[in-house]
PDB file of C-alpha atoms in Angstrom:
ATOM      1  CA  MET A  22     101.305  95.233  95.996  1.00  0.00           C
ATOM      2  CA  ALA A  23      99.871  91.782  95.446  1.00  0.00           C
ATOM      3  CA  THR A  24      98.297  92.948  92.170  1.00  0.00           C
ATOM      4  CA  ILE A  25     101.678  94.065  90.823  1.00  0.00           C
ATOM      5  CA  ASP A  26     103.270  90.782  91.879  1.00  0.00           C
ATOM      6  CA  GLN A  27     100.458  88.843  90.197  1.00  0.00           C
ATOM      7  CA  LEU A  28     100.757  90.814  86.964  1.00  0.00           C
ATOM      8  CA  GLU A  29     104.537  90.355  86.880  1.00  0.00           C
ATOM      9  CA  ALA A  30     104.115  86.632  87.571  1.00  0.00           C
ATOM     10  CA  ALA A  31     101.733  86.514  84.590  1.00  0.00           C
ATOM     11  CA  GLY A  32     104.444  88.013  82.387  1.00  0.00           C
ATOM     12  CA  PHE A  33     103.578  91.709  82.401  1.00  0.00           C
ATOM     13  CA  ASP A  34     106.713  93.865  82.250  1.00  0.00           C
ATOM     14  CA  LEU A  35     105.915  96.843  84.430  1.00  0.00           C
ATOM     15  CA  THR A  36     109.422  98.285  84.623  1.00  0.00           C
ATOM     16  CA  THR A  37     108.441 101.252  82.451  1.00  0.00           C
ATOM     17  CA  ALA A  38     105.083 101.869  84.132  1.00  0.00           C
ATOM     18  CA  SER A  39     104.659 105.321  85.657  1.00  0.00           C
ATOM     19  CA  GLY A  40     103.726 105.831  89.275  1.00  0.00           C
ATOM     20  CA  GLU A  41     100.210 106.756  88.196  1.00  0.00           C
ATOM     21  CA  GLN A  42      99.899 103.561  86.134  1.00  0.00           C
ATOM     22  CA  ILE A  43     101.141 101.454  89.049  1.00  0.00           C
ATOM     23  CA  ALA A  44      98.588 103.136  91.327  1.00  0.00           C
ATOM     24  CA  VAL A  45      95.773 102.242  88.927  1.00  0.00           C
ATOM     25  CA  LEU A  46      97.008  98.659  88.607  1.00  0.00           C
ATOM     26  CA  GLN A  47      97.188  98.348  92.397  1.00  0.00           C
ATOM     27  CA  SER A  48      93.557  99.453  92.642  1.00  0.00           C
ATOM     28  CA  LEU A  49      92.271  96.678  90.361  1.00  0.00           C
ATOM     29  CA  SER A  50      89.764  94.247  91.783  1.00  0.00           C
ATOM     30  CA  ASP A  51      90.493  90.523  91.604  1.00  0.00           C
ATOM     31  CA  GLU A  52      88.010  90.246  88.731  1.00  0.00           C
ATOM     32  CA  GLU A  53      89.713  93.046  86.769  1.00  0.00           C
ATOM     33  CA  LEU A  54      93.105  91.459  87.333  1.00  0.00           C
ATOM     34  CA  GLN A  55      91.857  88.111  86.061  1.00  0.00           C
ATOM     35  CA  VAL A  56      90.408  89.777  82.946  1.00  0.00           C
ATOM     36  CA  LEU A  57      93.789  91.332  82.096  1.00  0.00           C
ATOM     37  CA  VAL A  58      95.610  88.055  82.634  1.00  0.00           C
ATOM     38  CA  SER A  59      92.999  86.169  80.602  1.00  0.00           C
ATOM     39  CA  ILE A  60      93.229  88.583  77.674  1.00  0.00           C
ATOM     40  CA  LYS A  61      97.036  88.425  77.701  1.00  0.00           C
ATOM     41  CA  THR A  62      96.985  84.618  77.794  1.00  0.00           C
ATOM     42  CA  ARG A  63      94.499  84.355  74.930  1.00  0.00           C
ATOM     43  CA  MET A  64      96.392  86.865  72.795  1.00  0.00           C
ATOM     44  CA  GLU A  65      99.666  85.020  73.359  1.00  0.00           C
ATOM     45  CA  GLU A  66      98.026  81.758  72.302  1.00  0.00           C
ATOM     46  CA  ALA A  67      97.003  83.293  68.964  1.00  0.00           C
ATOM     47  CA  ALA A  68      99.493  82.398  66.235  1.00  0.00           C
ATOM     48  CA  ASP A  69      99.854  85.857  64.671  1.00  0.00           C
ATOM     49  CA  VAL A  70     100.085  88.003  67.799  1.00  0.00           C
ATOM     50  CA  GLU A  71     103.279  89.108  69.482  1.00  0.00           C
ATOM     51  CA  GLY A  72     103.918  91.522  72.303  1.00  0.00           C
ATOM     52  CA  HIS A  73     104.463  95.225  71.761  1.00  0.00           C
ATOM     53  CA  ALA A  74     105.208  97.989  74.216  1.00  0.00           C
ATOM     54  CA  TYR A  75     104.190 101.520  73.333  1.00  0.00           C
ATOM     55  CA  ALA A  76     106.500 104.418  74.108  1.00  0.00           C
ATOM     56  CA  SER A  77     103.598 106.116  75.862  1.00  0.00           C
ATOM     57  CA  GLY A  78     103.709 103.387  78.495  1.00  0.00           C
ATOM     58  CA  GLY A  79     100.752 101.363  77.282  1.00  0.00           C
ATOM     59  CA  TRP A  80     100.858  97.640  76.719  1.00  0.00           C
ATOM     60  CA  CYS A  81      99.398  95.506  73.999  1.00  0.00           C
ATOM     61  CA  TRP A  82      99.928  91.834  73.191  1.00  0.00           C
TER      62      TRP A  82
END
């Protein structure tokens, strides 16, 4: 569950994530987790990028 806590602390909204998506996120290695957080941080720092949530349950920033 630490992975989920870390993603939520980094600003990921996982309230709409399916059980299967949560299972995949929980299986991420520390390196994979850091890549996701790094991408999100860099995208948020870009002036013309804002967050979007897809109805299919995917996330993009």
